Amino acid sequence: MSDCIFCKIIAGDIPSDTLWEDENVIVFRDIDPKAPTHVLIVPKEHIVTFADFKEGQGDILLSMSKAARAVAEAEGVLDSGYRLIVNNGPDGGQEVLHLHMHLFGGRPIGPMIKRAE
Ligand code: DGP
């Protein structure tokens, strides 16, 4: 998609700190890291949300799983643990409308979500 920032990164039009890729997925460091390791696992195809996978795209999900493991290992957080988050839609806090999975690690990530006041 021409106006999608992640599509531009995938196309190489915007630079990124890429750690891993295969034919389905690219992994690069988040521009505004919230943990010592904070990377984004991004399908190369422009899929908007996690709800938008279609029949026949199971290989992309498998690549996302492989990417998470490979990058966690390379970053030294495979055994210490890490958190995977997919923000989906407005209430989910999704800012970039191209599916991506955050991987956070390198410190205890804390409680899953803050309880509403
Ligand atoms: P989300 O709120 O789940 O849509 O997170 C989007 C993330 O994308 C956010 O943590 C910042 C990151 N991000 C936005 N623009 C860029 C960019 O141009 N390069 C990189 N590396 N990360 C970006």
PDB file of C-alpha atoms and ligand atoms in Angstrom:
ATOM      1  CA  MET A   1       0.000   0.000   0.000  1.00  0.00           C
ATOM      2  CA  SER A   2       1.570   3.264  -1.105  1.00  0.00           C
ATOM      3  CA  ASP A   3       0.797   5.340   2.008  1.00  0.00           C
ATOM      4  CA  CYS A   4       1.656   2.619   4.557  1.00  0.00           C
ATOM      5  CA  ILE A   5       4.838   3.290   6.545  1.00  0.00           C
ATOM      6  CA  PHE A   6       5.550  -0.423   7.101  1.00  0.00           C
ATOM      7  CA  CYS A   7       5.071  -1.180   3.386  1.00  0.00           C
ATOM      8  CA  LYS A   8       7.669   1.537   2.699  1.00  0.00           C
ATOM      9  CA  ILE A   9      10.070  -0.111   5.176  1.00  0.00           C
ATOM     10  CA  ILE A  10       9.449  -3.522   3.552  1.00  0.00           C
ATOM     11  CA  ALA A  11      10.110  -2.002   0.114  1.00  0.00           C
ATOM     12  CA  GLY A  12      13.368  -0.465   1.422  1.00  0.00           C
ATOM     13  CA  ASP A  13      12.135   3.100   0.812  1.00  0.00           C
ATOM     14  CA  ILE A  14      12.458   3.937   4.545  1.00  0.00           C
ATOM     15  CA  PRO A  15      15.501   2.619   6.445  1.00  0.00           C
ATOM     16  CA  SER A  16      15.035   0.256   9.364  1.00  0.00           C
ATOM     17  CA  ASP A  17      17.204  -1.739  11.721  1.00  0.00           C
ATOM     18  CA  THR A  18      16.264  -5.140  10.291  1.00  0.00           C
ATOM     19  CA  LEU A  19      17.194  -8.192  12.370  1.00  0.00           C
ATOM     20  CA  TRP A  20      15.578 -11.093  10.542  1.00  0.00           C
ATOM     21  CA  GLU A  21      13.492 -11.838   7.478  1.00  0.00           C
ATOM     22  CA  ASP A  22      12.147 -14.616   5.332  1.00  0.00           C
ATOM     23  CA  GLU A  23       9.807 -14.591   2.342  1.00  0.00           C
ATOM     24  CA  ASN A  24       6.768 -13.796   4.524  1.00  0.00           C
ATOM     25  CA  VAL A  25       7.943 -11.661   7.429  1.00  0.00           C
ATOM     26  CA  ILE A  26      10.432  -8.942   8.359  1.00  0.00           C
ATOM     27  CA  VAL A  27      11.591  -8.030  11.875  1.00  0.00           C
ATOM     28  CA  PHE A  28      12.980  -4.585  12.698  1.00  0.00           C
ATOM     29  CA  ARG A  29      13.583  -2.574  15.859  1.00  0.00           C
ATOM     30  CA  ASP A  30      10.794  -0.282  17.022  1.00  0.00           C
ATOM     31  CA  ILE A  31      11.646   3.389  16.470  1.00  0.00           C
ATOM     32  CA  ASP A  32      10.526   4.215  20.047  1.00  0.00           C
ATOM     33  CA  PRO A  33      11.668   1.223  22.146  1.00  0.00           C
ATOM     34  CA  LYS A  34       9.842   0.538  25.430  1.00  0.00           C
ATOM     35  CA  ALA A  35      12.250  -2.218  26.582  1.00  0.00           C
ATOM     36  CA  PRO A  36      15.902  -3.178  25.957  1.00  0.00           C
ATOM     37  CA  THR A  37      14.591  -5.462  23.221  1.00  0.00           C
ATOM     38  CA  HIS A  38      11.576  -4.047  21.392  1.00  0.00           C
ATOM     39  CA  VAL A  39      11.129  -5.308  17.855  1.00  0.00           C
ATOM     40  CA  LEU A  40       8.236  -5.506  15.418  1.00  0.00           C
ATOM     41  CA  ILE A  41       7.403  -8.746  13.599  1.00  0.00           C
ATOM     42  CA  VAL A  42       5.659  -7.665  10.405  1.00  0.00           C
ATOM     43  CA  PRO A  43       4.102  -9.654   7.552  1.00  0.00           C
ATOM     44  CA  LYS A  44       5.449  -8.468   4.195  1.00  0.00           C
ATOM     45  CA  GLU A  45       1.937  -8.634   2.781  1.00  0.00           C
ATOM     46  CA  HIS A  46      -0.279  -5.668   3.711  1.00  0.00           C
ATOM     47  CA  ILE A  47      -2.606  -7.322   6.223  1.00  0.00           C
ATOM     48  CA  VAL A  48      -4.328  -4.684   8.381  1.00  0.00           C
ATOM     49  CA  THR A  49      -5.264  -6.518  11.585  1.00  0.00           C
ATOM     50  CA  PHE A  50      -4.956  -9.967  13.121  1.00  0.00           C
ATOM     51  CA  ALA A  51      -8.597 -10.519  12.123  1.00  0.00           C
ATOM     52  CA  ASP A  52      -7.756 -10.159   8.430  1.00  0.00           C
ATOM     53  CA  PHE A  53      -5.856 -13.403   7.812  1.00  0.00           C
ATOM     54  CA  LYS A  54      -7.429 -15.414   5.033  1.00  0.00           C
ATOM     55  CA  GLU A  55      -7.439 -19.077   4.103  1.00  0.00           C
ATOM     56  CA  GLY A  56      -4.031 -19.985   2.681  1.00  0.00           C
ATOM     57  CA  GLN A  57      -2.055 -17.482   4.752  1.00  0.00           C
ATOM     58  CA  GLY A  58      -1.101 -19.939   7.496  1.00  0.00           C
ATOM     59  CA  ASP A  59       2.523 -19.818   6.333  1.00  0.00           C
ATOM     60  CA  ILE A  60       2.659 -16.161   7.376  1.00  0.00           C
ATOM     61  CA  LEU A  61       1.574 -17.060  10.923  1.00  0.00           C
ATOM     62  CA  LEU A  62       4.202 -19.796  11.019  1.00  0.00           C
ATOM     63  CA  SER A  63       6.857 -17.314   9.858  1.00  0.00           C
ATOM     64  CA  MET A  64       5.784 -14.902  12.609  1.00  0.00           C
ATOM     65  CA  SER A  65       6.291 -17.662  15.179  1.00  0.00           C
ATOM     66  CA  LYS A  66       9.690 -18.622  13.703  1.00  0.00           C
ATOM     67  CA  ALA A  67      10.721 -14.952  13.657  1.00  0.00           C
ATOM     68  CA  ALA A  68       9.777 -14.465  17.318  1.00  0.00           C
ATOM     69  CA  ARG A  69      11.832 -17.456  18.368  1.00  0.00           C
ATOM     70  CA  ALA A  70      14.846 -16.576  16.207  1.00  0.00           C
ATOM     71  CA  VAL A  71      14.957 -12.955  17.329  1.00  0.00           C
ATOM     72  CA  ALA A  72      14.365 -13.829  21.000  1.00  0.00           C
ATOM     73  CA  GLU A  73      17.303 -16.231  20.771  1.00  0.00           C
ATOM     74  CA  ALA A  74      19.537 -13.714  18.980  1.00  0.00           C
ATOM     75  CA  GLU A  75      18.671 -11.012  21.521  1.00  0.00           C
ATOM     76  CA  GLY A  76      19.402 -13.381  24.428  1.00  0.00           C
ATOM     77  CA  VAL A  77      15.871 -13.351  25.845  1.00  0.00           C
ATOM     78  CA  LEU A  78      14.652 -16.794  24.811  1.00  0.00           C
ATOM     79  CA  ASP A  79      15.193 -18.269  28.297  1.00  0.00           C
ATOM     80  CA  SER A  80      14.595 -15.124  30.378  1.00  0.00           C
ATOM     81  CA  GLY A  81      11.267 -14.617  28.621  1.00  0.00           C
ATOM     82  CA  TYR A  82       9.579 -11.938  26.581  1.00  0.00           C
ATOM     83  CA  ARG A  83       6.140 -10.627  25.732  1.00  0.00           C
ATOM     84  CA  LEU A  84       4.362 -10.667  22.379  1.00  0.00           C
ATOM     85  CA  ILE A  85       1.595  -8.127  21.827  1.00  0.00           C
ATOM     86  CA  VAL A  86      -0.637  -7.430  18.847  1.00  0.00           C
ATOM     87  CA  ASN A  87      -2.569  -4.175  19.142  1.00  0.00           C
ATOM     88  CA  ASN A  88      -5.776  -4.465  17.154  1.00  0.00           C
ATOM     89  CA  GLY A  89      -7.975  -1.536  16.159  1.00  0.00           C
ATOM     90  CA  PRO A  90      -8.647   1.737  18.018  1.00  0.00           C
ATOM     91  CA  ASP A  91      -9.335   0.355  21.529  1.00  0.00           C
ATOM     92  CA  GLY A  92      -6.385  -2.013  21.116  1.00  0.00           C
ATOM     93  CA  GLY A  93      -4.107   0.987  20.570  1.00  0.00           C
ATOM     94  CA  GLN A  94      -3.115   0.100  17.008  1.00  0.00           C
ATOM     95  CA  GLU A  95      -1.445   3.161  15.489  1.00  0.00           C
ATOM     96  CA  VAL A  96       0.038   1.634  12.333  1.00  0.00           C
ATOM     97  CA  LEU A  97      -2.648  -0.052  10.234  1.00  0.00           C
ATOM     98  CA  HIS A  98      -0.377  -2.850   8.990  1.00  0.00           C
ATOM     99  CA  LEU A  99      -0.406  -5.916  11.234  1.00  0.00           C
ATOM    100  CA  HIS A 100       2.620  -6.202  13.503  1.00  0.00           C
ATOM    101  CA  MET A 101       3.528  -8.139  16.614  1.00  0.00           C
ATOM    102  CA  HIS A 102       5.613  -6.355  19.244  1.00  0.00           C
ATOM    103  CA  LEU A 103       8.265  -8.423  21.038  1.00  0.00           C
ATOM    104  CA  PHE A 104       9.429  -6.921  24.352  1.00  0.00           C
ATOM    105  CA  GLY A 105      12.240  -8.370  26.466  1.00  0.00           C
ATOM    106  CA  GLY A 106      15.457  -7.718  28.310  1.00  0.00           C
ATOM    107  CA  ARG A 107      13.771  -6.773  31.586  1.00  0.00           C
ATOM    108  CA  PRO A 108      10.704  -7.949  33.520  1.00  0.00           C
ATOM    109  CA  ILE A 109       7.879  -6.552  31.386  1.00  0.00           C
ATOM    110  CA  GLY A 110       5.476  -6.160  34.305  1.00  0.00           C
ATOM    111  CA  PRO A 111       1.755  -6.728  34.645  1.00  0.00           C
ATOM    112  CA  MET A 112      -0.128  -7.537  31.485  1.00  0.00           C
ATOM    113  CA  ILE A 113      -2.308  -4.405  31.418  1.00  0.00           C
ATOM    114  CA  LYS A 114      -3.036  -1.635  33.863  1.00  0.00           C
ATOM    115  CA  ARG A 115      -6.394  -2.007  35.599  1.00  0.00           C
ATOM    116  CA  ALA A 116      -8.712   0.895  34.721  1.00  0.00           C
ATOM    117  CA  GLU A 117      -9.191   3.403  37.596  1.00  0.00           C
TER     118      GLU A 117
HETATM  119  P1  DGP B   1       1.084   0.125  17.402  1.00  0.00           P
HETATM  120  O1  DGP B   1       0.662   1.140  18.426  1.00  0.00           O
HETATM  121  O2  DGP B   1       0.900  -1.312  17.893  1.00  0.00           O
HETATM  122  O3  DGP B   1       0.443   0.383  16.053  1.00  0.00           O
HETATM  123  O4  DGP B   1       2.662   0.315  17.259  1.00  0.00           O
HETATM  124  C1  DGP B   1       3.278   0.906  16.168  1.00  0.00           C
HETATM  125  C2  DGP B   1       4.747   0.939  16.474  1.00  0.00           C
HETATM  126  O5  DGP B   1       5.438   1.264  15.282  1.00  0.00           O
HETATM  127  C3  DGP B   1       5.160   1.995  17.503  1.00  0.00           C
HETATM  128  O6  DGP B   1       5.684   1.333  18.664  1.00  0.00           O
HETATM  129  C4  DGP B   1       6.224   2.819  16.810  1.00  0.00           C
HETATM  130  C5  DGP B   1       6.576   2.004  15.592  1.00  0.00           C
HETATM  131  N1  DGP B   1       6.900   2.789  14.415  1.00  0.00           N
HETATM  132  C6  DGP B   1       6.126   3.735  13.827  1.00  0.00           C
HETATM  133  N2  DGP B   1       6.744   4.250  12.759  1.00  0.00           N
HETATM  134  C7  DGP B   1       7.931   3.590  12.651  1.00  0.00           C
HETATM  135  C8  DGP B   1       9.012   3.674  11.718  1.00  0.00           C
HETATM  136  O7  DGP B   1       9.027   4.446  10.763  1.00  0.00           O
HETATM  137  N3  DGP B   1      10.072   2.845  11.945  1.00  0.00           N
HETATM  138  C9  DGP B   1      10.106   1.962  12.992  1.00  0.00           C
HETATM  139  N4  DGP B   1      11.194   1.195  13.133  1.00  0.00           N
HETATM  140  N5  DGP B   1       9.094   1.854  13.884  1.00  0.00           N
HETATM  141  C10 DGP B   1       8.024   2.662  13.708  1.00  0.00           C
END
